Amino acid sequence: MMNKLDLDFINIKEVQKSELASLHLRYLPTPFSGSPGSKLLELYYRVLSEESSAFGIAAVLNGTTVGFACAVGNAHFLQERLVKRFPFLILYWAFRQILYKPKILVRLLKRLINPGSKETRSWQCSADLINWYTYRPVVVEEQHRKYRIADSLTKLLIEEAERRQVPGIIAIVEQSNTRSLRHFSRHNFFELCKVHSTTVLIKSLSNQLR
């Protein structure tokens, strides 16, 4: 059994962004793939870890990142910062990604043409949720999931959100992902609504550290 001393939970600023990108590519749904996709994700997590409107916690075992979770206050702002910080690198690796996986261009064009339904935008623009952070999917290496690292990451992320006086956290989960739905239920997230194939879950925070 893993000794608790073997596992550290630290700010994602302190871990290799290539390790975050690798976990993302292996375990999260993403249009990106291969080396170009990994490089684009490294840039994304580099910006995310440096912005005051986003934060993340990583689980590190023997010097290697085995899991992480992030929260983002304004995803659109984060994307703008990413493009402003690394315009040429984004163009270069995006071009390499299209060469590596041409079908990704079709998916990106569809997003530009139809960025979201009115139903989706209606809850996102709710005045009650305007300053809430969005929980990015928690990721843990498959062989380490029996140690409930995801629960520790979520608990620490909630505590950090309270410390930052974030009013609440939103999690968007595929309805077919019963494991994630149970995970957020354990941490007292409640269903707000269903949008297409996803369930929107929310957790209001007291902003007081326990």
mmCIF file with all atom_site columns, N, CA and C in Angstrom, residues 53-101:
data_model
loop_
_atom_site.group_PDB
_atom_site.id
_atom_site.type_symbol
_atom_site.label_atom_id
_atom_site.label_alt_id
_atom_site.label_comp_id
_atom_site.label_asym_id
_atom_site.label_entity_id
_atom_site.label_seq_id
_atom_site.pdbx_PDB_ins_code
_atom_site.Cartn_x
_atom_site.Cartn_y
_atom_site.Cartn_z
_atom_site.occupancy
_atom_site.B_iso_or_equiv
_atom_site.pdbx_formal_charge
_atom_site.auth_seq_id
_atom_site.auth_comp_id
_atom_site.auth_asym_id
_atom_site.auth_atom_id
_atom_site.pdbx_PDB_model_num
ATOM 1   N N  . SER A 1 53  ? -6.696  34.179 -12.628 1.00 0.00 ? 53  SER A N  1
ATOM 2   C CA . SER A 1 53  ? -8.091  33.740 -12.734 1.00 0.00 ? 53  SER A CA 1
ATOM 3   C C  . SER A 1 53  ? -8.218  32.239 -12.973 1.00 0.00 ? 53  SER A C  1
ATOM 4   N N  . ALA A 1 54  ? -7.151  31.507 -12.714 1.00 0.00 ? 54  ALA A N  1
ATOM 5   C CA . ALA A 1 54  ? -7.161  30.045 -12.859 1.00 0.00 ? 54  ALA A CA 1
ATOM 6   C C  . ALA A 1 54  ? -6.135  29.462 -11.897 1.00 0.00 ? 54  ALA A C  1
ATOM 7   N N  . PHE A 1 55  ? -6.330  28.218 -11.521 1.00 0.00 ? 55  PHE A N  1
ATOM 8   C CA . PHE A 1 55  ? -5.370  27.559 -10.653 1.00 0.00 ? 55  PHE A CA 1
ATOM 9   C C  . PHE A 1 55  ? -5.536  26.056 -10.757 1.00 0.00 ? 55  PHE A C  1
ATOM 10  N N  . GLY A 1 56  ? -4.541  25.337 -10.277 1.00 0.00 ? 56  GLY A N  1
ATOM 11  C CA . GLY A 1 56  ? -4.603  23.880 -10.354 1.00 0.00 ? 56  GLY A CA 1
ATOM 12  C C  . GLY A 1 56  ? -3.753  23.223 -9.291  1.00 0.00 ? 56  GLY A C  1
ATOM 13  N N  . ILE A 1 57  ? -4.100  21.999 -8.974  1.00 0.00 ? 57  ILE A N  1
ATOM 14  C CA . ILE A 1 57  ? -3.373  21.187 -7.995  1.00 0.00 ? 57  ILE A CA 1
ATOM 15  C C  . ILE A 1 57  ? -2.899  19.917 -8.689  1.00 0.00 ? 57  ILE A C  1
ATOM 16  N N  . ALA A 1 58  ? -1.652  19.540 -8.453  1.00 0.00 ? 58  ALA A N  1
ATOM 17  C CA . ALA A 1 58  ? -1.102  18.322 -9.045  1.00 0.00 ? 58  ALA A CA 1
ATOM 18  C C  . ALA A 1 58  ? -0.734  17.325 -7.946  1.00 0.00 ? 58  ALA A C  1
ATOM 19  N N  . ALA A 1 59  ? -0.923  16.044 -8.242  1.00 0.00 ? 59  ALA A N  1
ATOM 20  C CA . ALA A 1 59  ? -0.496  14.960 -7.362  1.00 0.00 ? 59  ALA A CA 1
ATOM 21  C C  . ALA A 1 59  ? 0.808   14.405 -7.914  1.00 0.00 ? 59  ALA A C  1
ATOM 22  N N  . VAL A 1 60  ? 1.850   14.431 -7.109  1.00 0.00 ? 60  VAL A N  1
ATOM 23  C CA . VAL A 1 60  ? 3.189   14.026 -7.560  1.00 0.00 ? 60  VAL A CA 1
ATOM 24  C C  . VAL A 1 60  ? 3.669   12.839 -6.735  1.00 0.00 ? 60  VAL A C  1
ATOM 25  N N  . LEU A 1 61  ? 4.043   11.781 -7.424  1.00 0.00 ? 61  LEU A N  1
ATOM 26  C CA . LEU A 1 61  ? 4.542   10.564 -6.775  1.00 0.00 ? 61  LEU A CA 1
ATOM 27  C C  . LEU A 1 61  ? 5.958   10.287 -7.254  1.00 0.00 ? 61  LEU A C  1
ATOM 28  N N  . ASN A 1 62  ? 6.899   10.298 -6.331  1.00 0.00 ? 62  ASN A N  1
ATOM 29  C CA . ASN A 1 62  ? 8.310   10.046 -6.662  1.00 0.00 ? 62  ASN A CA 1
ATOM 30  C C  . ASN A 1 62  ? 8.807   10.945 -7.794  1.00 0.00 ? 62  ASN A C  1
ATOM 31  N N  . GLY A 1 63  ? 8.393   12.215 -7.752  1.00 0.00 ? 63  GLY A N  1
ATOM 32  C CA . GLY A 1 63  ? 8.864   13.186 -8.729  1.00 0.00 ? 63  GLY A CA 1
ATOM 33  C C  . GLY A 1 63  ? 8.106   13.213 -10.036 1.00 0.00 ? 63  GLY A C  1
ATOM 34  N N  . THR A 1 64  ? 7.089   12.362 -10.187 1.00 0.00 ? 64  THR A N  1
ATOM 35  C CA . THR A 1 64  ? 6.312   12.299 -11.430 1.00 0.00 ? 64  THR A CA 1
ATOM 36  C C  . THR A 1 64  ? 4.858   12.686 -11.162 1.00 0.00 ? 64  THR A C  1
ATOM 37  N N  . THR A 1 65  ? 4.302   13.516 -12.024 1.00 0.00 ? 65  THR A N  1
ATOM 38  C CA . THR A 1 65  ? 2.904   13.922 -11.889 1.00 0.00 ? 65  THR A CA 1
ATOM 39  C C  . THR A 1 65  ? 1.996   12.761 -12.271 1.00 0.00 ? 65  THR A C  1
ATOM 40  N N  . VAL A 1 66  ? 1.149   12.330 -11.331 1.00 0.00 ? 66  VAL A N  1
ATOM 41  C CA . VAL A 1 66  ? 0.251   11.196 -11.589 1.00 0.00 ? 66  VAL A CA 1
ATOM 42  C C  . VAL A 1 66  ? -1.214  11.620 -11.622 1.00 0.00 ? 66  VAL A C  1
ATOM 43  N N  . GLY A 1 67  ? -1.474  12.900 -11.421 1.00 0.00 ? 67  GLY A N  1
ATOM 44  C CA . GLY A 1 67  ? -2.846  13.387 -11.483 1.00 0.00 ? 67  GLY A CA 1
ATOM 45  C C  . GLY A 1 67  ? -2.885  14.887 -11.293 1.00 0.00 ? 67  GLY A C  1
ATOM 46  N N  . PHE A 1 68  ? -3.973  15.513 -11.727 1.00 0.00 ? 68  PHE A N  1
ATOM 47  C CA . PHE A 1 68  ? -4.130  16.947 -11.509 1.00 0.00 ? 68  PHE A CA 1
ATOM 48  C C  . PHE A 1 68  ? -5.584  17.351 -11.719 1.00 0.00 ? 68  PHE A C  1
ATOM 49  N N  . ALA A 1 69  ? -5.910  18.530 -11.195 1.00 0.00 ? 69  ALA A N  1
ATOM 50  C CA . ALA A 1 69  ? -7.231  19.118 -11.384 1.00 0.00 ? 69  ALA A CA 1
ATOM 51  C C  . ALA A 1 69  ? -7.069  20.627 -11.443 1.00 0.00 ? 69  ALA A C  1
ATOM 52  N N  . CYS A 1 70  ? -7.903  21.289 -12.245 1.00 0.00 ? 70  CYS A N  1
ATOM 53  C CA . CYS A 1 70  ? -7.798  22.741 -12.423 1.00 0.00 ? 70  CYS A CA 1
ATOM 54  C C  . CYS A 1 70  ? -9.174  23.392 -12.313 1.00 0.00 ? 70  CYS A C  1
ATOM 55  N N  . ALA A 1 71  ? -9.165  24.674 -12.038 1.00 0.00 ? 71  ALA A N  1
ATOM 56  C CA . ALA A 1 71  ? -10.381 25.473 -12.053 1.00 0.00 ? 71  ALA A CA 1
ATOM 57  C C  . ALA A 1 71  ? -10.089 26.765 -12.808 1.00 0.00 ? 71  ALA A C  1
ATOM 58  N N  . VAL A 1 72  ? -11.030 27.178 -13.659 1.00 0.00 ? 72  VAL A N  1
ATOM 59  C CA . VAL A 1 72  ? -10.826 28.338 -14.526 1.00 0.00 ? 72  VAL A CA 1
ATOM 60  C C  . VAL A 1 72  ? -11.976 29.315 -14.344 1.00 0.00 ? 72  VAL A C  1
ATOM 61  N N  . GLY A 1 73  ? -11.629 30.594 -14.119 1.00 0.00 ? 73  GLY A N  1
ATOM 62  C CA . GLY A 1 73  ? -12.655 31.597 -13.927 1.00 0.00 ? 73  GLY A CA 1
ATOM 63  C C  . GLY A 1 73  ? -13.277 32.081 -15.219 1.00 0.00 ? 73  GLY A C  1
ATOM 64  N N  . ASN A 1 74  ? -12.462 32.264 -16.253 1.00 0.00 ? 74  ASN A N  1
ATOM 65  C CA . ASN A 1 74  ? -12.960 32.773 -17.535 1.00 0.00 ? 74  ASN A CA 1
ATOM 66  C C  . ASN A 1 74  ? -12.182 32.091 -18.653 1.00 0.00 ? 74  ASN A C  1
ATOM 67  N N  . ALA A 1 75  ? -12.775 31.071 -19.227 1.00 0.00 ? 75  ALA A N  1
ATOM 68  C CA . ALA A 1 75  ? -12.090 30.281 -20.252 1.00 0.00 ? 75  ALA A CA 1
ATOM 69  C C  . ALA A 1 75  ? -11.780 31.111 -21.489 1.00 0.00 ? 75  ALA A C  1
ATOM 70  N N  . HIS A 1 76  ? -12.695 32.022 -21.858 1.00 0.00 ? 76  HIS A N  1
ATOM 71  C CA . HIS A 1 76  ? -12.485 32.857 -23.043 1.00 0.00 ? 76  HIS A CA 1
ATOM 72  C C  . HIS A 1 76  ? -11.273 33.767 -22.839 1.00 0.00 ? 76  HIS A C  1
ATOM 73  N N  . PHE A 1 77  ? -11.176 34.358 -21.653 1.00 0.00 ? 77  PHE A N  1
ATOM 74  C CA . PHE A 1 77  ? -10.030 35.218 -21.336 1.00 0.00 ? 77  PHE A CA 1
ATOM 75  C C  . PHE A 1 77  ? -8.735  34.416 -21.377 1.00 0.00 ? 77  PHE A C  1
ATOM 76  N N  . LEU A 1 78  ? -8.793  33.199 -20.871 1.00 0.00 ? 78  LEU A N  1
ATOM 77  C CA . LEU A 1 78  ? -7.604  32.343 -20.854 1.00 0.00 ? 78  LEU A CA 1
ATOM 78  C C  . LEU A 1 78  ? -7.140  32.043 -22.279 1.00 0.00 ? 78  LEU A C  1
ATOM 79  N N  . GLN A 1 79  ? -8.079  31.777 -23.173 1.00 0.00 ? 79  GLN A N  1
ATOM 80  C CA . GLN A 1 79  ? -7.741  31.513 -24.569 1.00 0.00 ? 79  GLN A CA 1
ATOM 81  C C  . GLN A 1 79  ? -7.131  32.749 -25.234 1.00 0.00 ? 79  GLN A C  1
ATOM 82  N N  . GLU A 1 80  ? -7.671  33.920 -24.913 1.00 0.00 ? 80  GLU A N  1
ATOM 83  C CA . GLU A 1 80  ? -7.113  35.163 -25.455 1.00 0.00 ? 80  GLU A CA 1
ATOM 84  C C  . GLU A 1 80  ? -5.670  35.368 -24.979 1.00 0.00 ? 80  GLU A C  1
ATOM 85  N N  . ARG A 1 81  ? -5.437  35.119 -23.695 1.00 0.00 ? 81  ARG A N  1
ATOM 86  C CA . ARG A 1 81  ? -4.098  35.257 -23.144 1.00 0.00 ? 81  ARG A CA 1
ATOM 87  C C  . ARG A 1 81  ? -3.128  34.281 -23.806 1.00 0.00 ? 81  ARG A C  1
ATOM 88  N N  . LEU A 1 82  ? -3.611  33.086 -24.079 1.00 0.00 ? 82  LEU A N  1
ATOM 89  C CA . LEU A 1 82  ? -2.791  32.067 -24.720 1.00 0.00 ? 82  LEU A CA 1
ATOM 90  C C  . LEU A 1 82  ? -2.327  32.538 -26.096 1.00 0.00 ? 82  LEU A C  1
ATOM 91  N N  . VAL A 1 83  ? -3.254  33.079 -26.876 1.00 0.00 ? 83  VAL A N  1
ATOM 92  C CA . VAL A 1 83  ? -2.926  33.548 -28.226 1.00 0.00 ? 83  VAL A CA 1
ATOM 93  C C  . VAL A 1 83  ? -2.005  34.764 -28.177 1.00 0.00 ? 83  VAL A C  1
ATOM 94  N N  . LYS A 1 84  ? -2.244  35.673 -27.230 1.00 0.00 ? 84  LYS A N  1
ATOM 95  C CA . LYS A 1 84  ? -1.410  36.868 -27.118 1.00 0.00 ? 84  LYS A CA 1
ATOM 96  C C  . LYS A 1 84  ? 0.004   36.535 -26.668 1.00 0.00 ? 84  LYS A C  1
ATOM 97  N N  . ARG A 1 85  ? 0.121   35.557 -25.758 1.00 0.00 ? 85  ARG A N  1
ATOM 98  C CA . ARG A 1 85  ? 1.436   35.193 -25.234 1.00 0.00 ? 85  ARG A CA 1
ATOM 99  C C  . ARG A 1 85  ? 2.279   34.442 -26.253 1.00 0.00 ? 85  ARG A C  1
ATOM 100 N N  . PHE A 1 86  ? 1.644   33.521 -26.977 1.00 0.00 ? 86  PHE A N  1
ATOM 101 C CA . PHE A 1 86  ? 2.404   32.634 -27.861 1.00 0.00 ? 86  PHE A CA 1
ATOM 102 C C  . PHE A 1 86  ? 1.797   32.578 -29.276 1.00 0.00 ? 86  PHE A C  1
ATOM 103 N N  . PRO A 1 87  ? 1.619   33.713 -29.946 1.00 0.00 ? 87  PRO A N  1
ATOM 104 C CA . PRO A 1 87  ? 0.943   33.689 -31.254 1.00 0.00 ? 87  PRO A CA 1
ATOM 105 C C  . PRO A 1 87  ? 1.648   32.834 -32.295 1.00 0.00 ? 87  PRO A C  1
ATOM 106 N N  . PHE A 1 88  ? 2.972   32.951 -32.382 1.00 0.00 ? 88  PHE A N  1
ATOM 107 C CA . PHE A 1 88  ? 3.707   32.219 -33.418 1.00 0.00 ? 88  PHE A CA 1
ATOM 108 C C  . PHE A 1 88  ? 3.820   30.732 -33.087 1.00 0.00 ? 88  PHE A C  1
ATOM 109 N N  . LEU A 1 89  ? 4.018   30.426 -31.814 1.00 0.00 ? 89  LEU A N  1
ATOM 110 C CA . LEU A 1 89  ? 4.069   29.017 -31.429 1.00 0.00 ? 89  LEU A CA 1
ATOM 111 C C  . LEU A 1 89  ? 2.715   28.348 -31.628 1.00 0.00 ? 89  LEU A C  1
ATOM 112 N N  . ILE A 1 90  ? 1.637   29.064 -31.313 1.00 0.00 ? 90  ILE A N  1
ATOM 113 C CA . ILE A 1 90  ? 0.291   28.523 -31.518 1.00 0.00 ? 90  ILE A CA 1
ATOM 114 C C  . ILE A 1 90  ? 0.070   28.233 -32.996 1.00 0.00 ? 90  ILE A C  1
ATOM 115 N N  . LEU A 1 91  ? 0.421   29.186 -33.866 1.00 0.00 ? 91  LEU A N  1
ATOM 116 C CA . LEU A 1 91  ? 0.250   28.993 -35.312 1.00 0.00 ? 91  LEU A CA 1
ATOM 117 C C  . LEU A 1 91  ? 1.105   27.831 -35.815 1.00 0.00 ? 91  LEU A C  1
ATOM 118 N N  . TYR A 1 92  ? 2.343   27.771 -35.340 1.00 0.00 ? 92  TYR A N  1
ATOM 119 C CA . TYR A 1 92  ? 3.249   26.720 -35.798 1.00 0.00 ? 92  TYR A CA 1
ATOM 120 C C  . TYR A 1 92  ? 2.739   25.335 -35.410 1.00 0.00 ? 92  TYR A C  1
ATOM 121 N N  . TRP A 1 93  ? 2.411   25.163 -34.121 1.00 0.00 ? 93  TRP A N  1
ATOM 122 C CA . TRP A 1 93  ? 1.988   23.840 -33.672 1.00 0.00 ? 93  TRP A CA 1
ATOM 123 C C  . TRP A 1 93  ? 0.573   23.504 -34.142 1.00 0.00 ? 93  TRP A C  1
ATOM 124 N N  . ALA A 1 94  ? -0.272  24.519 -34.349 1.00 0.00 ? 94  ALA A N  1
ATOM 125 C CA . ALA A 1 94  ? -1.601  24.269 -34.907 1.00 0.00 ? 94  ALA A CA 1
ATOM 126 C C  . ALA A 1 94  ? -1.483  23.773 -36.349 1.00 0.00 ? 94  ALA A C  1
ATOM 127 N N  . PHE A 1 95  ? -0.561  24.379 -37.094 1.00 0.00 ? 95  PHE A N  1
ATOM 128 C CA . PHE A 1 95  ? -0.323  23.939 -38.474 1.00 0.00 ? 95  PHE A CA 1
ATOM 129 C C  . PHE A 1 95  ? 0.216   22.515 -38.494 1.00 0.00 ? 95  PHE A C  1
ATOM 130 N N  . ARG A 1 96  ? 1.144   22.215 -37.583 1.00 0.00 ? 96  ARG A N  1
ATOM 131 C CA . ARG A 1 96  ? 1.692   20.853 -37.493 1.00 0.00 ? 96  ARG A CA 1
ATOM 132 C C  . ARG A 1 96  ? 0.595   19.862 -37.089 1.00 0.00 ? 96  ARG A C  1
ATOM 133 N N  . GLN A 1 97  ? -0.315  20.308 -36.208 1.00 0.00 ? 97  GLN A N  1
ATOM 134 C CA . GLN A 1 97  ? -1.403  19.426 -35.786 1.00 0.00 ? 97  GLN A CA 1
ATOM 135 C C  . GLN A 1 97  ? -2.336  19.106 -36.944 1.00 0.00 ? 97  GLN A C  1
ATOM 136 N N  . ILE A 1 98  ? -2.629  20.112 -37.774 1.00 0.00 ? 98  ILE A N  1
ATOM 137 C CA . ILE A 1 98  ? -3.497  19.887 -38.938 1.00 0.00 ? 98  ILE A CA 1
ATOM 138 C C  . ILE A 1 98  ? -2.836  18.922 -39.922 1.00 0.00 ? 98  ILE A C  1
ATOM 139 N N  . LEU A 1 99  ? -1.517  19.064 -40.107 1.00 0.00 ? 99  LEU A N  1
ATOM 140 C CA . LEU A 1 99  ? -0.799  18.126 -40.974 1.00 0.00 ? 99  LEU A CA 1
ATOM 141 C C  . LEU A 1 99  ? -0.817  16.716 -40.396 1.00 0.00 ? 99  LEU A C  1
ATOM 142 N N  . TYR A 1 100 ? -0.688  16.636 -39.086 1.00 0.00 ? 100 TYR A N  1
ATOM 143 C CA . TYR A 1 100 ? -0.655  15.340 -38.398 1.00 0.00 ? 100 TYR A CA 1
ATOM 144 C C  . TYR A 1 100 ? -2.038  14.693 -38.385 1.00 0.00 ? 100 TYR A C  1
ATOM 145 N N  . LYS A 1 101 ? -3.082  15.534 -38.225 1.00 0.00 ? 101 LYS A N  1
ATOM 146 C CA . LYS A 1 101 ? -4.453  15.031 -38.127 1.00 0.00 ? 101 LYS A CA 1
ATOM 147 C C  . LYS A 1 101 ? -5.377  15.989 -38.871 1.00 0.00 ? 101 LYS A C  1
#
